[in-house]
Tab-separated table of C-alpha atoms in Angstrom:
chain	number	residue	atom	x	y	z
A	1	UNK	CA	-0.932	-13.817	-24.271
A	2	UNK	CA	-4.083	-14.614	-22.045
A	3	UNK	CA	-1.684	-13.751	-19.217
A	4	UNK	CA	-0.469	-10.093	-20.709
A	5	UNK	CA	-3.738	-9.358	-21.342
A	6	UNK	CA	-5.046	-9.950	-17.632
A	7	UNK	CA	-1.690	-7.812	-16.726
A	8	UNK	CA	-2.739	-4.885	-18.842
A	9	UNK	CA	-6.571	-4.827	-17.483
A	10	UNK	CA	-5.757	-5.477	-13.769
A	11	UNK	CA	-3.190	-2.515	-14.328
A	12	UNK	CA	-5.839	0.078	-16.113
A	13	UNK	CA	-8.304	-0.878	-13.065
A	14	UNK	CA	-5.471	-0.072	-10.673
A	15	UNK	CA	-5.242	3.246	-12.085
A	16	UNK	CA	-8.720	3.896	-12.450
A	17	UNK	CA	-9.861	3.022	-8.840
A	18	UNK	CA	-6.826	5.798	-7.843
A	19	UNK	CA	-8.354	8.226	-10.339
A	20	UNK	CA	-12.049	7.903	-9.131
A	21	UNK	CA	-10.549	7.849	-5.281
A	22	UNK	CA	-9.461	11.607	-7.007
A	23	UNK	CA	-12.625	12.274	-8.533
A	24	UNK	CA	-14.634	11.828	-5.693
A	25	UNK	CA	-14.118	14.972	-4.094
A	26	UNK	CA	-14.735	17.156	-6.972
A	27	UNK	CA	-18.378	15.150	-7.666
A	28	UNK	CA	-19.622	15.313	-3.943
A	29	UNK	CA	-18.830	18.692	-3.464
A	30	UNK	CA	-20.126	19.873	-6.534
A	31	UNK	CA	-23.170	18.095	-6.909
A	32	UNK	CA	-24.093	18.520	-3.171
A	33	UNK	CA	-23.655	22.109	-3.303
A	34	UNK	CA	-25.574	22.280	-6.585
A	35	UNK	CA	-28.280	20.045	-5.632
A	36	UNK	CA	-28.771	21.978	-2.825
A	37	UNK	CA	-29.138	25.265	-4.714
A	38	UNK	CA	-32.104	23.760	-6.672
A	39	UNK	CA	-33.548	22.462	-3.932
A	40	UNK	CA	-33.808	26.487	-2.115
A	41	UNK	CA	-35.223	27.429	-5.344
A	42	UNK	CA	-38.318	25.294	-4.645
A	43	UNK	CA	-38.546	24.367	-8.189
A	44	UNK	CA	-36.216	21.407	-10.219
A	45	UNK	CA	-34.644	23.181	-12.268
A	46	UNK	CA	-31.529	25.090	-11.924
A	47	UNK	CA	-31.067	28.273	-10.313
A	48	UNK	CA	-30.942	31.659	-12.634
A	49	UNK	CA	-29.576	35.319	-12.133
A	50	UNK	CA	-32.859	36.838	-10.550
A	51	UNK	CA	-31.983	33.846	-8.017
A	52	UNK	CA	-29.477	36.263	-6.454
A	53	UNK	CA	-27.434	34.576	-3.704
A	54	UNK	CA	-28.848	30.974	-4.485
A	55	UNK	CA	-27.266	31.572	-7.777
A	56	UNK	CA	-23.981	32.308	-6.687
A	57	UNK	CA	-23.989	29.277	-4.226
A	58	UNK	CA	-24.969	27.308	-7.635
A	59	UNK	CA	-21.924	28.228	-9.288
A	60	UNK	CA	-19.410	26.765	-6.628
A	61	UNK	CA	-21.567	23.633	-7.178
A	62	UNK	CA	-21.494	23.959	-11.068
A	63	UNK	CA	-17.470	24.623	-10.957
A	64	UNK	CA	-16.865	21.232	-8.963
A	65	UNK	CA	-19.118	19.128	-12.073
A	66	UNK	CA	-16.898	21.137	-14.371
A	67	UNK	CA	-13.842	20.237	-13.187
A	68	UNK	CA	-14.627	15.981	-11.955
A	69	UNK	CA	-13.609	15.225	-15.754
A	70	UNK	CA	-10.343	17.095	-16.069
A	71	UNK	CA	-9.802	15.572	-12.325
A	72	UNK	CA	-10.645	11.962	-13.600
A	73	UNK	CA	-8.231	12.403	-16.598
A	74	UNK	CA	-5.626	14.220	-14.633
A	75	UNK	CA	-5.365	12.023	-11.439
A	76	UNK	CA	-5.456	8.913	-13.795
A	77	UNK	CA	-2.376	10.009	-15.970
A	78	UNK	CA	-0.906	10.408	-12.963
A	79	UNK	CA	-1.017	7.506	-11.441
A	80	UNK	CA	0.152	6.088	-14.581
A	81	UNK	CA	3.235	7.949	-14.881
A	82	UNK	CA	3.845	10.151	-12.143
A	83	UNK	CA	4.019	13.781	-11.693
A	84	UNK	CA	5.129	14.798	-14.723
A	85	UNK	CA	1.430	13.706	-16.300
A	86	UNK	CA	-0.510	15.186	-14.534
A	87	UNK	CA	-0.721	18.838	-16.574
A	88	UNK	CA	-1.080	16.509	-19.672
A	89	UNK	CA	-4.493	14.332	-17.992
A	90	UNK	CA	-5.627	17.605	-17.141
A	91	UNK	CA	-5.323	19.238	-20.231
A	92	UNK	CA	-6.452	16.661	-22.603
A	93	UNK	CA	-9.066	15.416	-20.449
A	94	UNK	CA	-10.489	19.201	-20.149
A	95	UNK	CA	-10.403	18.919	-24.303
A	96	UNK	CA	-12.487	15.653	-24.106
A	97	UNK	CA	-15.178	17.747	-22.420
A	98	UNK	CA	-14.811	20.868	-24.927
A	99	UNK	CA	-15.740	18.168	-27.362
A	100	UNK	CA	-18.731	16.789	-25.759
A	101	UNK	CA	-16.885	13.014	-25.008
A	102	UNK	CA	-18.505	13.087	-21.741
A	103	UNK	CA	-16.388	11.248	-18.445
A	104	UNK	CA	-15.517	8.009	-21.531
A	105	UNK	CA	-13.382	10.782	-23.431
A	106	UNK	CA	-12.092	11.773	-19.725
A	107	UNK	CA	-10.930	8.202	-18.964
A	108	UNK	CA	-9.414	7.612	-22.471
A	109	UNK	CA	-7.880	11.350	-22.321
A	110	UNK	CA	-5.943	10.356	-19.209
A	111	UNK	CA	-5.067	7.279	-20.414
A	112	UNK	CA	-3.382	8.589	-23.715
A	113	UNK	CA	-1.593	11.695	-21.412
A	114	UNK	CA	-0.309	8.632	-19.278
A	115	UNK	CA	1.092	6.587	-21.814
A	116	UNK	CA	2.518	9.555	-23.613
A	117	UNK	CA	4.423	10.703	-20.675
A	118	UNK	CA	5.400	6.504	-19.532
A	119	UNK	CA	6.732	6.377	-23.046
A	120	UNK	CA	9.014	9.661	-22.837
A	121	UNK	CA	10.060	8.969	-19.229
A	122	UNK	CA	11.859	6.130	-21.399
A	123	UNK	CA	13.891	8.499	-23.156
A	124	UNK	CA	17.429	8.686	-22.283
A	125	UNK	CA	18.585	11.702	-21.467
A	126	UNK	CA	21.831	13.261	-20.353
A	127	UNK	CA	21.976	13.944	-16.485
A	128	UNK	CA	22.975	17.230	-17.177
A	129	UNK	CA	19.450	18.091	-19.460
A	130	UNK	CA	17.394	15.710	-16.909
A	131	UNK	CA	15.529	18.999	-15.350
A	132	UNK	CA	14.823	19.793	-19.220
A	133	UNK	CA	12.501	16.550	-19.553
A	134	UNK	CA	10.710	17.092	-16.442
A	135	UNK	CA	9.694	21.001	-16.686
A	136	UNK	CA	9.949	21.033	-20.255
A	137	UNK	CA	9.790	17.531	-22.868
A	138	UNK	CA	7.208	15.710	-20.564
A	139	UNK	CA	4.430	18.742	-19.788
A	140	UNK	CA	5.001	20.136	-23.997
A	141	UNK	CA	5.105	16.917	-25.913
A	142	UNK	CA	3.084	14.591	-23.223
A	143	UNK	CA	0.159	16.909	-24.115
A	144	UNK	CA	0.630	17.675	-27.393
A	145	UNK	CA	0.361	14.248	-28.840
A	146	UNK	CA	-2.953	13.079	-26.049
A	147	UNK	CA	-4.573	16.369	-27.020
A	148	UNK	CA	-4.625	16.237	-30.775
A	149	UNK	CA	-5.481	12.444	-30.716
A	150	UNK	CA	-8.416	13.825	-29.013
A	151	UNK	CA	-9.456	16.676	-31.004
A	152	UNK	CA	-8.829	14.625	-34.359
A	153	UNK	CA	-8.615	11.044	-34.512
A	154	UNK	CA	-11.421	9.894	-31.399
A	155	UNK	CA	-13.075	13.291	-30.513
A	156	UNK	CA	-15.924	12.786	-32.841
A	157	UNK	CA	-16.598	9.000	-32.633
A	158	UNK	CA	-16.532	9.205	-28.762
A	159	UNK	CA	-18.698	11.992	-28.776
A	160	UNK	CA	-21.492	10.904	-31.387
A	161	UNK	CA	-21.276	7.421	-28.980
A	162	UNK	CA	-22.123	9.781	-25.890
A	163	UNK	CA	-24.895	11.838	-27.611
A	164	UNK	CA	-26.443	8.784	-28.747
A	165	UNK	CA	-26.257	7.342	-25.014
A	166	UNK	CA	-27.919	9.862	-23.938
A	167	UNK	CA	-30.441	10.225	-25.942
A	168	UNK	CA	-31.297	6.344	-25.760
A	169	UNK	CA	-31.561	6.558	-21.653
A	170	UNK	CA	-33.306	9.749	-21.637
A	171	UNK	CA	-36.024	8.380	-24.251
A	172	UNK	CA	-36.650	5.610	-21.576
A	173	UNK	CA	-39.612	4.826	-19.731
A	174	UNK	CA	-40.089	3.368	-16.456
A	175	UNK	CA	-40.805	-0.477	-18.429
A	176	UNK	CA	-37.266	-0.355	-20.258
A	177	UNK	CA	-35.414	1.803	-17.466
A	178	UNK	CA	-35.976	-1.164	-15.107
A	179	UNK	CA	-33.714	-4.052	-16.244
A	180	UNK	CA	-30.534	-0.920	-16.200
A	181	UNK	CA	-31.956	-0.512	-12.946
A	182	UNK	CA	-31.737	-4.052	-12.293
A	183	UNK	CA	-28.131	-4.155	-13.799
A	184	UNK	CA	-26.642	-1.398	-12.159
A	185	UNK	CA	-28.017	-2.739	-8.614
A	186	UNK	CA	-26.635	-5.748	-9.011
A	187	UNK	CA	-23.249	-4.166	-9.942
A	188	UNK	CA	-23.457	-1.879	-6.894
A	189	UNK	CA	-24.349	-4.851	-4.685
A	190	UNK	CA	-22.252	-7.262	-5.599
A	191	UNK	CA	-18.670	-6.584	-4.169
A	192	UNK	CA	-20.072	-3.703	-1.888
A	193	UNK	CA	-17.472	-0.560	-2.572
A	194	UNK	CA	-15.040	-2.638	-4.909
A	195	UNK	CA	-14.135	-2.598	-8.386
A	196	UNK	CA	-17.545	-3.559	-10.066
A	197	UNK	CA	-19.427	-1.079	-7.417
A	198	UNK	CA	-17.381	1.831	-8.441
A	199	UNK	CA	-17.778	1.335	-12.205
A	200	UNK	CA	-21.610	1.918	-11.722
A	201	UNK	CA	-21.618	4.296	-9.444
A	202	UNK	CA	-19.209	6.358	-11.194
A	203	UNK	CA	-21.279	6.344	-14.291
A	204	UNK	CA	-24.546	7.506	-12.513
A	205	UNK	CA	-21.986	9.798	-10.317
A	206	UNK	CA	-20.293	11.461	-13.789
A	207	UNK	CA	-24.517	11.872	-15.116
A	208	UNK	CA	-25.626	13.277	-12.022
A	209	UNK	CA	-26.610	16.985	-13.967
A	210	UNK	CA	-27.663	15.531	-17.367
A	211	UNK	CA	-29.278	11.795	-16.101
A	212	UNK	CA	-30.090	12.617	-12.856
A	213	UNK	CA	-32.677	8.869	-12.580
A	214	UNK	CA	-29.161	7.328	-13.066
A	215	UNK	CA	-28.313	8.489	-9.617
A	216	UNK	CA	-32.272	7.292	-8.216
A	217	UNK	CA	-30.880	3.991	-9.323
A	218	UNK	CA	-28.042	4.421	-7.203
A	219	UNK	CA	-29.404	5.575	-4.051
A	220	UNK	CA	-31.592	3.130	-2.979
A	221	UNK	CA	-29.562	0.695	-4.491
A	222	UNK	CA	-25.805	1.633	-2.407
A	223	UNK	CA	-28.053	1.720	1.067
A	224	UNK	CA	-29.607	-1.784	0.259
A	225	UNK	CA	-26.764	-3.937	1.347
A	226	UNK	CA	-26.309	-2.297	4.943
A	227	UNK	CA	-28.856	-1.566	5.805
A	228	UNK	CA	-30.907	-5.405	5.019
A	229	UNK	CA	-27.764	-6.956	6.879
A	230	UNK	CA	-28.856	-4.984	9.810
A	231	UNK	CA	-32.417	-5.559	9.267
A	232	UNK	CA	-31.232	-9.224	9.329
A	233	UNK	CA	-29.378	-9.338	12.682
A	234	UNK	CA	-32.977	-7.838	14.152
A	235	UNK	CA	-34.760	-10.388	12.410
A	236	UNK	CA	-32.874	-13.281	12.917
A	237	UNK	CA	-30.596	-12.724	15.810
A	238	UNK	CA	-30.089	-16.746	16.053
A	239	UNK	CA	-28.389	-16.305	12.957
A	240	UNK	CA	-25.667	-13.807	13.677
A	241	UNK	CA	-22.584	-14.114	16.306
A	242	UNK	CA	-23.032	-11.721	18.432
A	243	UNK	CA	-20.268	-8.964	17.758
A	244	UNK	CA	-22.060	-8.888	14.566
A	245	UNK	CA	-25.745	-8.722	16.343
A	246	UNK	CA	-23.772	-5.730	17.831
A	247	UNK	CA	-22.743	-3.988	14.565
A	248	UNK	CA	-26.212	-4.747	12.982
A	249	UNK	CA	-27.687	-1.157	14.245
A	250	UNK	CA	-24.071	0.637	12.605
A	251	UNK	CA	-24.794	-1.116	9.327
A	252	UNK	CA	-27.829	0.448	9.060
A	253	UNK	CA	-26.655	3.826	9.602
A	254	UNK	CA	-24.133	3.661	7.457
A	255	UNK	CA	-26.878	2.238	4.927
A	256	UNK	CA	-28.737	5.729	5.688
A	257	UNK	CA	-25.726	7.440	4.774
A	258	UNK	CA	-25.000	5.878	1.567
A	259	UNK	CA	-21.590	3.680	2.747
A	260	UNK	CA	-21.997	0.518	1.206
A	261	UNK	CA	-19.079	-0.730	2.706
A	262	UNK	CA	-21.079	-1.532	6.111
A	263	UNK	CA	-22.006	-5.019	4.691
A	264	UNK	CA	-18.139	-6.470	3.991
A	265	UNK	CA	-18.045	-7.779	7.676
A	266	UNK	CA	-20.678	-9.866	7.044
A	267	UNK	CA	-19.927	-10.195	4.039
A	268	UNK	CA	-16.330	-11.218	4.584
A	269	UNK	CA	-17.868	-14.130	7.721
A	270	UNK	CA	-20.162	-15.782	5.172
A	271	UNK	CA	-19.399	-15.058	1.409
A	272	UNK	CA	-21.083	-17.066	0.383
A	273	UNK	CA	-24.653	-16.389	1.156
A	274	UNK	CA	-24.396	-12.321	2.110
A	275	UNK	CA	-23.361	-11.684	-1.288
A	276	UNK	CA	-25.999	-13.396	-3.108
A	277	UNK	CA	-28.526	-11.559	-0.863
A	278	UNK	CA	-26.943	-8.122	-1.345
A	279	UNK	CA	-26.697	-8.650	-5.132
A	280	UNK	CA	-30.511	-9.996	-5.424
A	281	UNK	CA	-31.646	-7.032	-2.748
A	282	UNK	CA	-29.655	-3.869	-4.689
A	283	UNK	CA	-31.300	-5.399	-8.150
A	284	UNK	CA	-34.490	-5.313	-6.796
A	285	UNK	CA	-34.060	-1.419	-5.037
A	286	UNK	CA	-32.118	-0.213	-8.472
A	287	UNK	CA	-34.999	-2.265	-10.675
A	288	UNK	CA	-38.253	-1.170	-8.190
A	289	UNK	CA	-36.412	2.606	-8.365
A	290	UNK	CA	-36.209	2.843	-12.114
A	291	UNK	CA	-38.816	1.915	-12.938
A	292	UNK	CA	-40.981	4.662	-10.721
A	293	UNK	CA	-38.803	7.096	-12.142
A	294	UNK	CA	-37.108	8.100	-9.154
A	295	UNK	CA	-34.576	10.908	-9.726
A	296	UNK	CA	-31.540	12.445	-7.384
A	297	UNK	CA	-29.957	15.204	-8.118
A	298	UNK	CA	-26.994	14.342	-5.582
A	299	UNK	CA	-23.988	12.413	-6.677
A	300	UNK	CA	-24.633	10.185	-3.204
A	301	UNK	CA	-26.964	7.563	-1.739
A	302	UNK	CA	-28.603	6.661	1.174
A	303	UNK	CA	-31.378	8.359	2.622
A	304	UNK	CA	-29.568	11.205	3.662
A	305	UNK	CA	-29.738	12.599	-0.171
A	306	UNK	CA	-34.003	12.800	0.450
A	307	UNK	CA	-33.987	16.378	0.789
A	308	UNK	CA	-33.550	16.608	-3.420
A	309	UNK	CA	-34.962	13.492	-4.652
A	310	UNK	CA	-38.117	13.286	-7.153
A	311	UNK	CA	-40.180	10.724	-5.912
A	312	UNK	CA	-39.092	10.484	-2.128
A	313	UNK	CA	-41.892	8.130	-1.436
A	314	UNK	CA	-40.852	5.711	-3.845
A	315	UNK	CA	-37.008	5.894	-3.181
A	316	UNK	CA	-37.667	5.415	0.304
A	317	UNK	CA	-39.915	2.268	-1.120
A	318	UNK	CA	-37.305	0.881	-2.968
A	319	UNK	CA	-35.035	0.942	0.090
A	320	UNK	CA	-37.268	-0.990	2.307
A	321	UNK	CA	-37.838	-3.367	-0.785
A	322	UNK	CA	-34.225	-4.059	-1.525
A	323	UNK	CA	-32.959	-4.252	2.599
A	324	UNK	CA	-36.314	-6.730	3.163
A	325	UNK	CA	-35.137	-9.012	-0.118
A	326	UNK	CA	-31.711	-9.436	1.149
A	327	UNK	CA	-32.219	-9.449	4.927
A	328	UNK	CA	-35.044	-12.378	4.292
A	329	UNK	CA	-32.932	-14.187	1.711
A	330	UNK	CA	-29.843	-14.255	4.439
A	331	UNK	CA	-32.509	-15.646	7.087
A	332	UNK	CA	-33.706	-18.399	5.260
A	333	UNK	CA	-30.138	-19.594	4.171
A	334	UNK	CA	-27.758	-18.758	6.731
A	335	UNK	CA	-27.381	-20.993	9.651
A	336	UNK	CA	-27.780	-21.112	13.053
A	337	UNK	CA	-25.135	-19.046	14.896
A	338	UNK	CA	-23.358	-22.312	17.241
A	339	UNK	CA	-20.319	-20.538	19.834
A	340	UNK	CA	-17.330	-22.644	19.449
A	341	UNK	CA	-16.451	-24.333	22.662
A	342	UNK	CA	-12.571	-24.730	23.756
A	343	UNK	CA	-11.920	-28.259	23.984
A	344	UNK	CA	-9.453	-29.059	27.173
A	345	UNK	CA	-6.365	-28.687	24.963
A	346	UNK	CA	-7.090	-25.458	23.786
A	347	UNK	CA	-7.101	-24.460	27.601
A	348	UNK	CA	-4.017	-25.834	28.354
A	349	UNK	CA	-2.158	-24.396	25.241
A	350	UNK	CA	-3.659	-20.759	26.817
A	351	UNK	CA	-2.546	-21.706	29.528
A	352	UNK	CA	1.040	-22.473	28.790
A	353	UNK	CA	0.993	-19.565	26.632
A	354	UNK	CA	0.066	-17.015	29.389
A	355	UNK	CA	2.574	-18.885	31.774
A	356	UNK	CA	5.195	-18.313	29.087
């Protein structure tokens, strides 16, 4: 049973980590393009009419937040099922939204379009009707049954969750924001890009227009990692072999650029001491961050997102902070960097091997 049950989880996260790879695209250009807007208005707050032209850019932004949802439900059916699901994600995660269930009714949208169309595809049909199931049976039913599960059975539930969600993290204040602060950068740090990274940062990515501190959480928090493994290679080059000395100065501008993933070399050579450090140092960016109040308006991190953050000063902080915590933390527990030397075997066996 224990065993099914891992099955069915490691399969959803599968499909999910395709979805978001989906999603991604519609969230960055959309809230870029959007943040961006408010930030030529001069004032936070978004763009109107009498705006003229910044207005217009702000609706190419505002059309890519629209559609990340449908995206997310589409691309996840999908994946699930092929094809033929994708319409029904679409659809009933587009319905999810109609009924204010937010990116959860999204996920669970897709997932009932996906399962709807995996259970049809089971269906035998006659070779001669097969073209029948795929442009008509799978698209009709496999959204017909998702969508109205939606709209009656978990539409209201999901949505009264969400409203209540929302209300509870906008009501906080920079005392109780702190330990989500502290929870999301630990989740961000702690497997730098994987499955637990991308399950916070899609939920301060999906929030970006409605919670925008979620994403001041974020920011400092994704560049922490990177960029305090680089601060440690200048800090304590004794430490570091010197390929990664090398790469120190690339983790840190990919760190400035919000790409987490510049800390899995290191990560991947010592395990088990980078990824205590980047877990502590993101906790203490996405803690320090919250609780200022820090707010971005773009669904990215890094410092390269400055130009429409509130509180610049203290996201930039919080980034120092965070890199200092787990740059230090890696200095006083990693070890001495030692070459290895090739014993006279090892140079015969080249040897031999080059001969060869």
């Amino acid at each position: 049973m224990a065993k099914k049950q891992h099955k069915f989880w490691a399969a959803v996260q599968k499909h999910l980590m395709t979805a978001t790879g989906y999603m991604i695209p519609f969230v960055v250009a959309g809230g870029v393009i959007y943040a961006v807007s408010v930030m030529m208005t001069g004032q936070a707050a978004a763009p109107k009419p009498s705006d003229g032209w910044i207005y217009q850019i702000s609706l190419i932004g505002s059309a890519g937040l629209a559609l990340f949802i449908p995206a997310l439900g589409g691309y996840l059916a999908y994946s699930m099922a092929g094809r033929a699901a994708i319409g029904p994600g679409f659809i009933t995660a587009y319905l999810a939204v109609q009924v204010h269930t937010g990116f959860i009714g999204g996920i669970l949208g897709g997932l009932l379009a996906g399962w709807t169309v995996m259970y049809l595809k089971k269906i035998p049909i006659s070779e001669h009707y097969k073209v029948l199931g795929s442009i008509f049976l799978y698209p009709l039913v496999g959204t017909l049954i998702p969508a109205c599960i939606v709209l009656f059975v978990i539409g209201n539930p999901v949505a009264s969750f969400m409203a209540w969600l929302t209300n509870t993290l906008k009501s906080m204040g920079g005392m109780a924001r702190a330990p989500l602060g502290a929870i999301m950068g630990a989740m961000i740090g702690v497997d730098m890009g994987g499955p637990i990274n991308k399950v916070a940062c899609t939920f301060a990515q999906t929030q970006v227009n409605t919670l925008p501190f979620l994403m001041g959480i974020m920011g400092p928090s994704v560049a922490t990692p990177p960029i305090g493994l680089g601060l440690a290679t200048l800090l304590f080059r004794k430490k570091f072999a010197p390929e990664e000395r090398n790469s120190g100065l690339a983790a840190i501008l990919m760190g400035c650029c919000g790409i987490t993933e510049g800390a899995i070399p290191f990560a991947t050579a010592d395990p088990l001491r980078v990824i205590p450090a980047n877990t502590i140092g993101s906790l203490v960016a996405g803690a320090f961050s919250a609780y200022m109040g820090v707010v971005s308006h773009a669904p990215w991190g890094g410092l390269i997102t400055l130009p429409v953050v509130g509180g610049r000063i203290w996201y930039v902080v919080a980034v120092i902070l965070g890199s200092l915590v787990t740059a230090v933390i890696v200095g006083l527990t990693k070890k001495d960097y030692v070459p290895e030397k090739k014993s006279d075997d090892d140079e015969d066996i080249d040897l031999d091997i080059t001969t060869f």
